[in-house]
CSV table of N, CA and C in Angstrom, one decimal:
chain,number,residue,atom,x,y,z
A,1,UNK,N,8.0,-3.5,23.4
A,1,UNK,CA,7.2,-3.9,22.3
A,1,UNK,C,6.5,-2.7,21.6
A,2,UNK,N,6.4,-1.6,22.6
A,2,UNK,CA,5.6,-0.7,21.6
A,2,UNK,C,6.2,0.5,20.9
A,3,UNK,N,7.5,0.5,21.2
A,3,UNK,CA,8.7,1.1,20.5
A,3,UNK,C,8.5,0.4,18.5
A,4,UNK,N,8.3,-0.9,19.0
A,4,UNK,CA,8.0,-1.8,17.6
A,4,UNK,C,7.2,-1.2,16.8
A,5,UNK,N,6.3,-1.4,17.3
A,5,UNK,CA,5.1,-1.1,16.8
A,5,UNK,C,5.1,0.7,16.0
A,6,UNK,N,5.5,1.8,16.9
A,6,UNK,CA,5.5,2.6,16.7
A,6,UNK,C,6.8,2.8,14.9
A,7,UNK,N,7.7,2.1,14.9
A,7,UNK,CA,8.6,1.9,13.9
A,7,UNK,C,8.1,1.4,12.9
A,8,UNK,N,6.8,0.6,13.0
A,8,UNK,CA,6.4,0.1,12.3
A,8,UNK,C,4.9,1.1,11.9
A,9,UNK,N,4.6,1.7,12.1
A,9,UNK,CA,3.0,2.4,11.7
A,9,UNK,C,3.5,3.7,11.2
A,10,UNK,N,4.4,4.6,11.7
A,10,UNK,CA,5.1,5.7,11.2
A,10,UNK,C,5.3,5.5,9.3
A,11,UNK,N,6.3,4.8,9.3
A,11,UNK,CA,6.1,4.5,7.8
A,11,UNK,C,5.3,3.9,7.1
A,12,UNK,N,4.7,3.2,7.1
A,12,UNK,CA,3.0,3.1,6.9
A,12,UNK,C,2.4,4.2,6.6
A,13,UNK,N,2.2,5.3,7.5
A,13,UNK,CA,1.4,6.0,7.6
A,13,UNK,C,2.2,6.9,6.5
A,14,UNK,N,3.3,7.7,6.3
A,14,UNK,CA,3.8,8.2,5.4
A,14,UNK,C,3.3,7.3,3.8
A,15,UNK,N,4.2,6.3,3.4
A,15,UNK,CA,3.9,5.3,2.1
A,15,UNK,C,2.2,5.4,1.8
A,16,UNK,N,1.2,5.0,3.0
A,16,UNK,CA,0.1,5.0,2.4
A,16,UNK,C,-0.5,6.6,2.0
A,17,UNK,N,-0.4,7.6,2.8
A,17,UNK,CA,-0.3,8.8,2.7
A,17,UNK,C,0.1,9.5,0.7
A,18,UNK,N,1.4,9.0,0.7
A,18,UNK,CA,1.7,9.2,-0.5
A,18,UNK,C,1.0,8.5,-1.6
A,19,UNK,N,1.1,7.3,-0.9
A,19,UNK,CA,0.3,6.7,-2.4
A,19,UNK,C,-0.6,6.8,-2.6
A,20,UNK,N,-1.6,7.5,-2.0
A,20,UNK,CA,-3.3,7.9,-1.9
A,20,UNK,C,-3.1,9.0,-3.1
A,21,UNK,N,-2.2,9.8,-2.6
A,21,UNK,CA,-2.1,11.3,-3.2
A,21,UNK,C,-1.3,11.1,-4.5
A,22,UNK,N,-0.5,10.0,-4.8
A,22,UNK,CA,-0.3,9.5,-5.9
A,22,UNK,C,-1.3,9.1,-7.1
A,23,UNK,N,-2.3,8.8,-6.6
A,23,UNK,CA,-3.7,7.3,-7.2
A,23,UNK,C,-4.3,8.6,-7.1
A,24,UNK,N,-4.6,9.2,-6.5
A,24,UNK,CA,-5.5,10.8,-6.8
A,24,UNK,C,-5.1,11.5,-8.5
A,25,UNK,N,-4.0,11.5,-8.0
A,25,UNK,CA,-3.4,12.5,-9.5
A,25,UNK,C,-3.2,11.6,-10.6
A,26,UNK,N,-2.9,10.7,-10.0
A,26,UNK,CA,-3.3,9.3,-11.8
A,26,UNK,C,-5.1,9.5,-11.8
A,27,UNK,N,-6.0,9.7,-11.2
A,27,UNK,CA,-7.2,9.7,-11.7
A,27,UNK,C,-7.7,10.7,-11.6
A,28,UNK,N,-7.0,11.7,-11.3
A,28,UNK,CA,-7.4,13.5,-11.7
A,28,UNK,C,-6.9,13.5,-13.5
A,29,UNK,N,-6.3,12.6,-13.6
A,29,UNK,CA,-5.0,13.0,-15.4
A,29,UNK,C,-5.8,12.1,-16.4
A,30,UNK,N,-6.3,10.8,-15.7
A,30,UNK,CA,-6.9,9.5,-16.9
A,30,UNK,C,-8.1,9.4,-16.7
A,31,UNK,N,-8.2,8.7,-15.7
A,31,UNK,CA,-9.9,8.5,-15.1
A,31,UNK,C,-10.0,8.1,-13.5
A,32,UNK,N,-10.9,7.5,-13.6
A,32,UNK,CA,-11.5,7.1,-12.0
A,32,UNK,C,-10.7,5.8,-11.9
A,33,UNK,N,-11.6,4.6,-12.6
A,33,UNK,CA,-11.5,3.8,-12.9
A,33,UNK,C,-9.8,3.5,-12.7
A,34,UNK,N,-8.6,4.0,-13.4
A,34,UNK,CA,-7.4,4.2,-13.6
A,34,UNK,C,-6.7,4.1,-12.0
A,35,UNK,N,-7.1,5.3,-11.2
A,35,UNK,CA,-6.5,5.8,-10.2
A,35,UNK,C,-7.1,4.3,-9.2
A,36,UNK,N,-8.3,4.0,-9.1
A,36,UNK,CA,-8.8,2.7,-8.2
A,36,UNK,C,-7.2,1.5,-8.7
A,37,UNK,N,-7.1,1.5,-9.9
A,37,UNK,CA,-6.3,0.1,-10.0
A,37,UNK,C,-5.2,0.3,-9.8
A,38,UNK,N,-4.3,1.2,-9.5
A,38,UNK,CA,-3.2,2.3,-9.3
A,38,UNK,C,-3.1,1.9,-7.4
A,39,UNK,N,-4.3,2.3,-7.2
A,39,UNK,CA,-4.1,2.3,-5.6
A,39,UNK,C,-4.6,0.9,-5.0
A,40,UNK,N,-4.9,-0.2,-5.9
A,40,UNK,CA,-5.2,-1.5,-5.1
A,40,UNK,C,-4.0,-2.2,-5.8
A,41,UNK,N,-3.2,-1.9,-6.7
A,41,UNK,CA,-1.8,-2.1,-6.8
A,41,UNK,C,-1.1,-1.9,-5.9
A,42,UNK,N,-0.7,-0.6,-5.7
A,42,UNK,CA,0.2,0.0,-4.9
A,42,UNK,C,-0.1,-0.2,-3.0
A,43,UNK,N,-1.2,-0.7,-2.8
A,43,UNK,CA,-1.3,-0.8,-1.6
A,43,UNK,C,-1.5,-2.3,-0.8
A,44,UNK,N,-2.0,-3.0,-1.7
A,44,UNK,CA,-2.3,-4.1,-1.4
A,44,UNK,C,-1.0,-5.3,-2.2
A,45,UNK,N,-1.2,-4.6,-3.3
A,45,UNK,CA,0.4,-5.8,-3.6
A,45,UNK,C,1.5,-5.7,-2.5
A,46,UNK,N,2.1,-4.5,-2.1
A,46,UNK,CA,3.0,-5.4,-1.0
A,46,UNK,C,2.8,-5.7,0.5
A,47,UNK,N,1.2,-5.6,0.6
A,47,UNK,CA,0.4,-5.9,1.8
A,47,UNK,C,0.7,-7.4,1.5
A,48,UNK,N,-0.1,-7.9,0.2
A,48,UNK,CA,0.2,-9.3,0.1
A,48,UNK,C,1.5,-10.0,0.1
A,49,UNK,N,2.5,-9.3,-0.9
A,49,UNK,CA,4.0,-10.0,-0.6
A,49,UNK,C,4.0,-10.1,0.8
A,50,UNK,N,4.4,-9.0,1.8
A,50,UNK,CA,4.7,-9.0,2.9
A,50,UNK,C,3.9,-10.4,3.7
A,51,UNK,N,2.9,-10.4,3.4
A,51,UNK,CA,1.9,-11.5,4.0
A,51,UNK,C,2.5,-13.1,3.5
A,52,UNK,N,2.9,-13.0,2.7
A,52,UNK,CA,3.1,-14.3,1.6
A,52,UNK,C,4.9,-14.1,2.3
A,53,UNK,N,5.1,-13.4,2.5
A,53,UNK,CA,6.9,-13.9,2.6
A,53,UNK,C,6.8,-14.0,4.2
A,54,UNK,N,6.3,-13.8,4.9
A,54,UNK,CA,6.0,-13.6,6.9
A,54,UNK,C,5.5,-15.6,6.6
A,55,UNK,N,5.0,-15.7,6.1
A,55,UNK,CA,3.9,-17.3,6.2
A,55,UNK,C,5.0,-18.1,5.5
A,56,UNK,N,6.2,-18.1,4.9
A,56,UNK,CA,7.1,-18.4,4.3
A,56,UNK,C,8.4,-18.8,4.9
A,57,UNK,N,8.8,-17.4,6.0
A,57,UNK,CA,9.7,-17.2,6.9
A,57,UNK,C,9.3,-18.3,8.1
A,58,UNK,N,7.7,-18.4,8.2
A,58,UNK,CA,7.6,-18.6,10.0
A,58,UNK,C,7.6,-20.1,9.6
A,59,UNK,N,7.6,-21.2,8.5
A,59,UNK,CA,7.3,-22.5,7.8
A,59,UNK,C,5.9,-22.6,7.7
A,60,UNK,N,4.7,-21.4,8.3
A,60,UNK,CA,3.9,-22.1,8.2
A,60,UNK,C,3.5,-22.9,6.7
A,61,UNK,N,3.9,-22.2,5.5
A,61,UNK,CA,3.4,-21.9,4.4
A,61,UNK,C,4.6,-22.8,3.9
């Protein structure tokens, strides 16, 4: 199980890693404001799908 787990936080850690430093330089270029809605896009939108398709898969949902 913790082979899992480890396969699973490695890329995580990369994706969120990048997309911080992505949402940085959109609000180094436009604004503040800009880069916040960039990074609760990009980080939480496929937090939610994933969450929404897992509740989908198991019947709970």
């Amino acid at each position: 199980m913790g082979a899992g787990l480890v396969v699973l936080v490695i890329p995580l850690f990369l994706y969120l890693m990048l997309v911080t430093l992505l949402c940085v330089k959109v609000g180094n270029r436009t604004s503040r404001k800009m880069g916040w809605l960039f990074s609760v896009a990009l980080i939480f939108g496929p937090a939610a799908l994933l969450t929404v398709g897992g509740l989908i898969d198991s019947g709970v949902w």
